[in-house]
PDB file of C-alpha atoms in Angstrom:
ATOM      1  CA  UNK A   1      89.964  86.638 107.765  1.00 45.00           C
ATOM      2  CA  UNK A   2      86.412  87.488 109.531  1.00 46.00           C
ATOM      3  CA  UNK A   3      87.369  89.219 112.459  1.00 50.00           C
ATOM      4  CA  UNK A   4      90.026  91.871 113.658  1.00 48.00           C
ATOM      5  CA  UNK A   5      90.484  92.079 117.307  1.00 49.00           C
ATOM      6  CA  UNK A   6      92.391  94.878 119.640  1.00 49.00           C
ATOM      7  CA  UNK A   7      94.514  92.529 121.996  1.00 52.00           C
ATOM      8  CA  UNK A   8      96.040  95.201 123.949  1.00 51.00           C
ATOM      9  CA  UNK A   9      97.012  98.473 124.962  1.00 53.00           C
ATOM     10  CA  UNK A  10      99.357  99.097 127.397  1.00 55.00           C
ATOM     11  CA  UNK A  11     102.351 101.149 128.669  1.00 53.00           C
ATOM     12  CA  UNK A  12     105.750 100.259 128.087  1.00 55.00           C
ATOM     13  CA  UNK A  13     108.004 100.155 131.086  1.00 55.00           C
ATOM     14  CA  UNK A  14     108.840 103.101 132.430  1.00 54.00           C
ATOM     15  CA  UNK A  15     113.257 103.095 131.960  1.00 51.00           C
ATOM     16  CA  UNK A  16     113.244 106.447 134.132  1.00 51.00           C
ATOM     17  CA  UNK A  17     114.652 105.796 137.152  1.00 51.00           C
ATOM     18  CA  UNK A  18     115.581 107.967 140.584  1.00 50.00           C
ATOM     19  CA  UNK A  19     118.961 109.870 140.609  1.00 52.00           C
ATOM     20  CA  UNK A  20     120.774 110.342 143.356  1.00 56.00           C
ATOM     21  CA  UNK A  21     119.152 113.256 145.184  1.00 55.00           C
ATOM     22  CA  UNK A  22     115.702 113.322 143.711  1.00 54.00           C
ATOM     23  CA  UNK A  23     112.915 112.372 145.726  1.00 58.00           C
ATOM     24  CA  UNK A  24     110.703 110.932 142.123  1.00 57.00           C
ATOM     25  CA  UNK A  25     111.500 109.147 138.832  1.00 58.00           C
ATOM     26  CA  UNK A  26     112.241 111.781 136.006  1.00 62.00           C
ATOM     27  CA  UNK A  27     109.553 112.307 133.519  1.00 62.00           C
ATOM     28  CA  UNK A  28     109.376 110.840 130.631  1.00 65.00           C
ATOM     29  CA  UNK A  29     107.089 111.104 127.363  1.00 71.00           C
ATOM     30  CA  UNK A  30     105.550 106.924 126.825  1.00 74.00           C
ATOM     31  CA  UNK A  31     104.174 105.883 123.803  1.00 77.00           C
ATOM     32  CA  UNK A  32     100.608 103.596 123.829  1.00 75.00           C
ATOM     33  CA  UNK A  33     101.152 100.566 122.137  1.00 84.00           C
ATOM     34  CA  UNK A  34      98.609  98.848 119.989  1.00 87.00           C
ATOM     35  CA  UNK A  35      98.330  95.441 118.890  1.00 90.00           C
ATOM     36  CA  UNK A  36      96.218  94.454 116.367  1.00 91.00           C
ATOM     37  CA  UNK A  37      95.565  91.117 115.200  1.00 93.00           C
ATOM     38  CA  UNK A  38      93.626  88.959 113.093  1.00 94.00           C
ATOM     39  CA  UNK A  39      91.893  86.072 113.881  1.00 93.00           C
ATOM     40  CA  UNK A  40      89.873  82.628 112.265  1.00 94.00           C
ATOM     41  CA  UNK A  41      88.048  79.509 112.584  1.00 92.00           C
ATOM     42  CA  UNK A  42      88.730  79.331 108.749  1.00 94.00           C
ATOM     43  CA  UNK A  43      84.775  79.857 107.735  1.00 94.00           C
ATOM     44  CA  UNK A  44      83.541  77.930 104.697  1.00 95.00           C
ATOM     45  CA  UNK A  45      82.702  80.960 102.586  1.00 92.00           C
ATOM     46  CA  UNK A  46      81.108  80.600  98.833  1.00 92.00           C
ATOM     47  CA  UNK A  47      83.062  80.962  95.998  1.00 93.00           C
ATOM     48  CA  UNK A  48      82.107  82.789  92.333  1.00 93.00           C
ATOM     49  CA  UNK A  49      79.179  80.496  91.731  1.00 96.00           C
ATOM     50  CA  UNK A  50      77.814  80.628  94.970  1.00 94.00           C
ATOM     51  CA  UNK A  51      78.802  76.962  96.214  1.00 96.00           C
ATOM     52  CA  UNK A  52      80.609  76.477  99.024  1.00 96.00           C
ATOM     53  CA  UNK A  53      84.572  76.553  98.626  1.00 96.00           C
ATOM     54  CA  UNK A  54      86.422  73.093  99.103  1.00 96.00           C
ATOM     55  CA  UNK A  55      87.852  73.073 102.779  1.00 94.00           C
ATOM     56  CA  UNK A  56      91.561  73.007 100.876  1.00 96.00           C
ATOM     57  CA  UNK A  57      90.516  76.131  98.855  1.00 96.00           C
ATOM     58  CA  UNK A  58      89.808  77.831 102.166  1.00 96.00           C
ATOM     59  CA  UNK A  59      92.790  76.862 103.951  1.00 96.00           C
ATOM     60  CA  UNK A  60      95.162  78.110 101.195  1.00 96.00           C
ATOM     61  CA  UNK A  61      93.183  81.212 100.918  1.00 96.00           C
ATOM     62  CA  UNK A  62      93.445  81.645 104.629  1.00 96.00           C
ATOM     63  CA  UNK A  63      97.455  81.105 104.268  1.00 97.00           C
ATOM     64  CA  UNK A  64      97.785  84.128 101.708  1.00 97.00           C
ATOM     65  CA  UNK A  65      95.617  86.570 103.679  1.00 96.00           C
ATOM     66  CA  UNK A  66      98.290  85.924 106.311  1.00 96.00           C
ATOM     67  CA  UNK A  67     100.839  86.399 104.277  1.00 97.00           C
ATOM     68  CA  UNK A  68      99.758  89.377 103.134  1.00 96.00           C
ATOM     69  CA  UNK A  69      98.416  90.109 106.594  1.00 96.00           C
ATOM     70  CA  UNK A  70     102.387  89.518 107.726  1.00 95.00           C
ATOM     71  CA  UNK A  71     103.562  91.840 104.948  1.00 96.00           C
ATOM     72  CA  UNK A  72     101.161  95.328 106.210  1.00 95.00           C
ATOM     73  CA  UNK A  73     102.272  94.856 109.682  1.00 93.00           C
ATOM     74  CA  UNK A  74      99.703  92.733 111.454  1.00 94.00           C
ATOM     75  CA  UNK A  75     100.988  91.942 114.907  1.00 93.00           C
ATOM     76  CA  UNK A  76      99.518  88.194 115.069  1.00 91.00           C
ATOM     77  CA  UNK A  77      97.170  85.970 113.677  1.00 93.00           C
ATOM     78  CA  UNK A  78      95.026  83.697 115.847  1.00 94.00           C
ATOM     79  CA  UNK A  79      93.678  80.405 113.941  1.00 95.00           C
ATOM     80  CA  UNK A  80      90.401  78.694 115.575  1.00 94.00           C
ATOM     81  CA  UNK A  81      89.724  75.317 115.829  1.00 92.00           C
ATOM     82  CA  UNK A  82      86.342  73.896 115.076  1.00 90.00           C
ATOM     83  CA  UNK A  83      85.020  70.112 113.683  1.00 92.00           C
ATOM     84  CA  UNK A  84      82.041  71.360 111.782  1.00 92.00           C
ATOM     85  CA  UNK A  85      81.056  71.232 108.103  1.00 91.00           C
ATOM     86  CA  UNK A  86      81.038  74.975 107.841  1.00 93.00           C
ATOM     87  CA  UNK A  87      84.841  75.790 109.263  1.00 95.00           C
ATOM     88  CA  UNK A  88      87.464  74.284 107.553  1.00 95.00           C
ATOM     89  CA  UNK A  89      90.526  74.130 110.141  1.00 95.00           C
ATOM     90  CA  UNK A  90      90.556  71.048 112.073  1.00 92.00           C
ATOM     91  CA  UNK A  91      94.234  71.478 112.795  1.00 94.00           C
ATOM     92  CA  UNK A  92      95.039  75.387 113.887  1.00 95.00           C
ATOM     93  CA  UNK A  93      98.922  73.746 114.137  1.00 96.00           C
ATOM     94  CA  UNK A  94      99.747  72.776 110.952  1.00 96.00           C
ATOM     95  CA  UNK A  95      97.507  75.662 109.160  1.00 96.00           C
ATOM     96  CA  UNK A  96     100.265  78.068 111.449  1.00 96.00           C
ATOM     97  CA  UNK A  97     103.033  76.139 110.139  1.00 96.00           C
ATOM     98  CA  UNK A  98     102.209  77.124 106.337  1.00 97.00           C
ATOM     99  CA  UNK A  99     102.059  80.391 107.556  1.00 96.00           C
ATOM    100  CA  UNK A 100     105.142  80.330 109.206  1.00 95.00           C
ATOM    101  CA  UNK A 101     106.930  78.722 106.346  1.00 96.00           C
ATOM    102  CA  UNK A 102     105.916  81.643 103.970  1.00 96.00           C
ATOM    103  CA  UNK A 103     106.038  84.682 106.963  1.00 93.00           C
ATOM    104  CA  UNK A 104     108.655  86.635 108.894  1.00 86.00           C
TER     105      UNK A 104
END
């Protein structure tokens, strides 16, 4: 994976309500939540020798850093698409299905 990217931080819903007789919500402590994900285009990168990796070598390498990506806690993965020499997903939809087979 190339890239990690913050996709948000917000507030959860606040579950304090008014009771009967107070004129505000009751305070409560909220936690920020973070999401982080992880996302691709599936870039062509070189292998041991230096030559370019076969566009099936990249897409199963892709598949087990989201696996593993799955298994520290990564909230989501985002797969590109792009018809170019140098990216080697063409079809983000069944690249997430291999992932999904083998994720949580």
């Amino acid at each position: 994976m190339s890239r990690i990217q913050v996709v948000s931080v917000r507030q959860p819903p606040s579950k304090a309500g008014k009771r009967r007789g107070q004129s505000r919500p009751e305070r409560t402590k909220e936690k920020t939540i973070i999401e982080i994900g992880l996302d691709t285009f599936g870039d062509v990168t070189g292998g041991p020798d230096g030559a370019p990796l076969h566009a099936a070598e990249v897409i199963r390498n892709l598949v087990d850093e989201a696996v593993l990506a799955d298994q520290v806690g990564v909230d989501f993965i985002g797969v590109g698409e792009h018809h170019r020499a140098d990216f080697a997903v063409s079809s983000p939809e069944m690249v997430l299905a291999a992932i999904a087979g083998r994720t949580s």
